[in-house]
Amino acid sequence: SQQGEEDPQALSIQEGENATMNCSYKTSINNLQWYRQNSGRGLVHLILIRSNEREKHSGRLRVTLDTSKKSSSLLITASRAADTASYFCATDQATGNMRFGAGTRLTVKP
Amino acid sequence: EAGVVQSPRYKIIEKKQPVAFWCNPISGHNTLYWYRQNLGQGPELLIRYENEEAVDDSQLPKDRFSAERLKGVDSTLKIQPAELGDSAVYLCASSRYSYNEQFFGPGTRLTVL
């Protein structure tokens, strides 16, 4: 069973625009991670945010975490065509289980 | 630093045949994960090892799937017998410890005919 639910399932934007993806989950977590997967390739870790953190930045990425709402968001600013990929959130549950969501497929048009 | 190595990259078998996948994690990584990913979906955890111990195998279909991680280094995932619904990409990942960043291998694409 998958823990995280990403929203939207698909997102199409123009180069230079910002992209926001959301992730909701059901149980208490230790941390939440975001990964990127280019078509036909392996997953690449983007950022990890712990349950006691509210916001983290990495380059053009900004992740927020609201444990009271059991949700997280990933913002990619000034998007590029190379950002076209699927983005997954993954939760490390307090029970010790690790679960991925179904992903958001982002298309950035040049 | 070498990444996570998986073999084979592709495998085509007929249903009811056995198949095995091999994974060599990044050196020094204590935690190893096996995932199954179906087209258009996120990875589904099959089993997580901390060193030699399987600590999360709740989603492993134990009637046909088995895994081992001898000496706490590389690992093998086996399916016997394979079914049509097992067609998927099987991903291996490793991390220094649980709850850390995971590094994924390229995966093995399994097709069951």
PDB file of C-alpha atoms in Angstrom, chain B:
ATOM      1  CA  GLU B   1      32.133   6.395  -5.207  1.00  0.00           C
ATOM      2  CA  ALA B   2      30.462   3.666  -7.235  1.00  0.00           C
ATOM      3  CA  GLY B   3      26.704   3.684  -7.277  1.00  0.00           C
ATOM      4  CA  VAL B   4      24.247   0.893  -6.606  1.00  0.00           C
ATOM      5  CA  VAL B   5      24.801  -1.909  -9.085  1.00  0.00           C
ATOM      6  CA  GLN B   6      22.012  -4.169 -10.292  1.00  0.00           C
ATOM      7  CA  SER B   7      21.955  -7.065 -12.678  1.00  0.00           C
ATOM      8  CA  PRO B   8      20.581  -8.050 -15.027  1.00  0.00           C
ATOM      9  CA  ARG B   9      19.181  -4.844 -16.521  1.00  0.00           C
ATOM     10  CA  TYR B  10      16.552  -6.687 -18.499  1.00  0.00           C
ATOM     11  CA  LYS B  11      14.993 -10.113 -18.143  1.00  0.00           C
ATOM     12  CA  ILE B  12      12.321 -11.836 -20.199  1.00  0.00           C
ATOM     13  CA  ILE B  13      10.940 -15.116 -18.945  1.00  0.00           C
ATOM     14  CA  GLU B  14       7.879 -17.260 -19.373  1.00  0.00           C
ATOM     15  CA  LYS B  15       5.360 -17.566 -16.579  1.00  0.00           C
ATOM     16  CA  LYS B  16       6.037 -20.219 -13.971  1.00  0.00           C
ATOM     17  CA  GLN B  17       9.785 -19.856 -14.502  1.00  0.00           C
ATOM     18  CA  PRO B  18      12.060 -18.707 -11.662  1.00  0.00           C
ATOM     19  CA  VAL B  19      14.039 -15.465 -11.832  1.00  0.00           C
ATOM     20  CA  ALA B  20      16.621 -13.806  -9.629  1.00  0.00           C
ATOM     21  CA  PHE B  21      17.883 -10.248  -9.342  1.00  0.00           C
ATOM     22  CA  TRP B  22      21.164  -9.171  -7.804  1.00  0.00           C
ATOM     23  CA  CYS B  23      22.082  -5.920  -6.092  1.00  0.00           C
ATOM     24  CA  ASN B  24      25.369  -4.557  -4.798  1.00  0.00           C
ATOM     25  CA  PRO B  25      24.836  -1.481  -2.626  1.00  0.00           C
ATOM     26  CA  ILE B  26      27.151   1.427  -2.100  1.00  0.00           C
ATOM     27  CA  SER B  27      30.063   0.457   0.120  1.00  0.00           C
ATOM     28  CA  GLY B  28      29.395   1.241   3.767  1.00  0.00           C
ATOM     29  CA  HIS B  29      25.640   1.469   3.400  1.00  0.00           C
ATOM     30  CA  ASN B  30      23.933  -0.540   6.116  1.00  0.00           C
ATOM     31  CA  THR B  31      20.384  -0.354   4.769  1.00  0.00           C
ATOM     32  CA  LEU B  32      19.270  -2.010   1.553  1.00  0.00           C
ATOM     33  CA  TYR B  33      15.847  -1.797  -0.061  1.00  0.00           C
ATOM     34  CA  TRP B  34      14.089  -3.743  -2.799  1.00  0.00           C
ATOM     35  CA  TYR B  35      11.208  -2.002  -4.579  1.00  0.00           C
ATOM     36  CA  ARG B  36       8.844  -2.950  -7.375  1.00  0.00           C
ATOM     37  CA  GLN B  37       7.658  -0.198  -9.708  1.00  0.00           C
ATOM     38  CA  ASN B  38       4.821  -0.635 -12.134  1.00  0.00           C
ATOM     39  CA  LEU B  39       4.406   1.702 -15.094  1.00  0.00           C
ATOM     40  CA  GLY B  40       3.081   5.085 -14.073  1.00  0.00           C
ATOM     41  CA  GLN B  41       3.237   4.324 -10.361  1.00  0.00           C
ATOM     42  CA  GLY B  42       5.573   4.980  -7.496  1.00  0.00           C
ATOM     43  CA  PRO B  43       7.976   2.394  -6.113  1.00  0.00           C
ATOM     44  CA  GLU B  44       6.423  -0.146  -3.765  1.00  0.00           C
ATOM     45  CA  LEU B  45       8.704  -1.353  -1.000  1.00  0.00           C
ATOM     46  CA  LEU B  46       9.103  -5.126  -0.966  1.00  0.00           C
ATOM     47  CA  ILE B  47      11.737  -5.539   1.722  1.00  0.00           C
ATOM     48  CA  ARG B  48      14.187  -3.450   3.752  1.00  0.00           C
ATOM     49  CA  TYR B  49      17.364  -4.806   5.328  1.00  0.00           C
ATOM     50  CA  GLU B  50      19.415  -3.325   8.093  1.00  0.00           C
ATOM     51  CA  ASN B  51      22.688  -5.202   7.684  1.00  0.00           C
ATOM     52  CA  GLU B  52      21.611  -8.873   7.403  1.00  0.00           C
ATOM     53  CA  GLU B  53      18.262  -8.424   9.131  1.00  0.00           C
ATOM     54  CA  ALA B  54      15.017  -7.988   7.204  1.00  0.00           C
ATOM     55  CA  VAL B  55      13.216  -5.278   9.214  1.00  0.00           C
ATOM     56  CA  ASP B  56      10.310  -4.483   6.891  1.00  0.00           C
ATOM     57  CA  ASP B  57       9.001  -7.239   4.627  1.00  0.00           C
ATOM     58  CA  SER B  58       5.303  -6.680   5.182  1.00  0.00           C
ATOM     59  CA  GLN B  59       4.649  -6.128   1.468  1.00  0.00           C
ATOM     60  CA  LEU B  60       6.735  -9.019   0.181  1.00  0.00           C
ATOM     61  CA  PRO B  61       4.497 -11.750  -1.351  1.00  0.00           C
ATOM     62  CA  LYS B  62       6.128 -14.508   0.617  1.00  0.00           C
ATOM     63  CA  ASP B  63       4.454 -17.345  -1.235  1.00  0.00           C
ATOM     64  CA  ARG B  64       6.589 -16.703  -4.295  1.00  0.00           C
ATOM     65  CA  PHE B  65       9.144 -14.029  -3.417  1.00  0.00           C
ATOM     66  CA  SER B  66      12.243 -14.508  -1.295  1.00  0.00           C
ATOM     67  CA  ALA B  67      15.250 -12.367  -0.572  1.00  0.00           C
ATOM     68  CA  GLU B  68      18.533 -12.660   1.192  1.00  0.00           C
ATOM     69  CA  ARG B  69      21.391 -10.393   2.143  1.00  0.00           C
ATOM     70  CA  LEU B  70      24.273 -12.553   3.158  1.00  0.00           C
ATOM     71  CA  LYS B  71      27.069 -10.885   5.161  1.00  0.00           C
ATOM     72  CA  GLY B  72      25.118  -7.646   5.078  1.00  0.00           C
ATOM     73  CA  VAL B  73      26.477  -6.563   1.703  1.00  0.00           C
ATOM     74  CA  ASP B  74      24.956  -7.602  -1.614  1.00  0.00           C
ATOM     75  CA  SER B  75      21.483  -9.025  -1.928  1.00  0.00           C
ATOM     76  CA  THR B  76      19.415 -11.315  -4.130  1.00  0.00           C
ATOM     77  CA  LEU B  77      15.675 -11.144  -4.769  1.00  0.00           C
ATOM     78  CA  LYS B  78      14.030 -14.251  -6.198  1.00  0.00           C
ATOM     79  CA  ILE B  79      10.630 -14.970  -7.672  1.00  0.00           C
ATOM     80  CA  GLN B  80       9.523 -18.559  -8.038  1.00  0.00           C
ATOM     81  CA  PRO B  81       7.339 -19.162  -9.918  1.00  0.00           C
ATOM     82  CA  ALA B  82       6.846 -15.907 -11.834  1.00  0.00           C
ATOM     83  CA  GLU B  83       3.361 -14.770 -12.813  1.00  0.00           C
ATOM     84  CA  LEU B  84       2.247 -12.398 -15.558  1.00  0.00           C
ATOM     85  CA  GLY B  85       1.493  -9.723 -12.959  1.00  0.00           C
ATOM     86  CA  ASP B  86       5.111  -9.709 -11.801  1.00  0.00           C
ATOM     87  CA  SER B  87       6.147  -7.773 -14.907  1.00  0.00           C
ATOM     88  CA  ALA B  88       7.605  -4.546 -13.529  1.00  0.00           C
ATOM     89  CA  VAL B  89      10.866  -2.762 -12.826  1.00  0.00           C
ATOM     90  CA  TYR B  90      12.632  -4.053  -9.716  1.00  0.00           C
ATOM     91  CA  LEU B  91      14.680  -1.374  -8.013  1.00  0.00           C
ATOM     92  CA  CYS B  92      17.367  -1.726  -5.406  1.00  0.00           C
ATOM     93  CA  ALA B  93      18.416   1.172  -3.198  1.00  0.00           C
ATOM     94  CA  SER B  94      20.785   1.657  -0.312  1.00  0.00           C
ATOM     95  CA  SER B  95      21.347   4.233   2.397  1.00  0.00           C
ATOM     96  CA  ARG B  96      23.930   4.684   5.087  1.00  0.00           C
ATOM     97  CA  TYR B  97      21.270   4.145   7.724  1.00  0.00           C
ATOM     98  CA  SER B  98      17.508   3.886   7.754  1.00  0.00           C
ATOM     99  CA  TYR B  99      15.688   7.205   7.436  1.00  0.00           C
ATOM    100  CA  ASN B 100      18.513   8.662   5.338  1.00  0.00           C
ATOM    101  CA  GLU B 101      18.769   9.622   1.702  1.00  0.00           C
ATOM    102  CA  GLN B 102      18.443   6.560  -0.548  1.00  0.00           C
ATOM    103  CA  PHE B 103      20.574   5.936  -3.611  1.00  0.00           C
ATOM    104  CA  PHE B 104      18.849   3.914  -6.305  1.00  0.00           C
ATOM    105  CA  GLY B 105      20.242   1.527  -8.851  1.00  0.00           C
ATOM    106  CA  PRO B 106      19.123   1.552 -12.499  1.00  0.00           C
ATOM    107  CA  GLY B 107      16.650  -1.291 -11.930  1.00  0.00           C
ATOM    108  CA  THR B 108      15.876  -4.588 -13.628  1.00  0.00           C
ATOM    109  CA  ARG B 109      13.024  -4.552 -16.093  1.00  0.00           C
ATOM    110  CA  LEU B 110      11.233  -7.903 -15.854  1.00  0.00           C
ATOM    111  CA  THR B 111       8.831  -9.080 -18.535  1.00  0.00           C
ATOM    112  CA  VAL B 112       6.848 -12.235 -17.870  1.00  0.00           C
ATOM    113  CA  LEU B 113       5.250 -13.772 -20.973  1.00  0.00           C
TER     114      LEU B 113
END
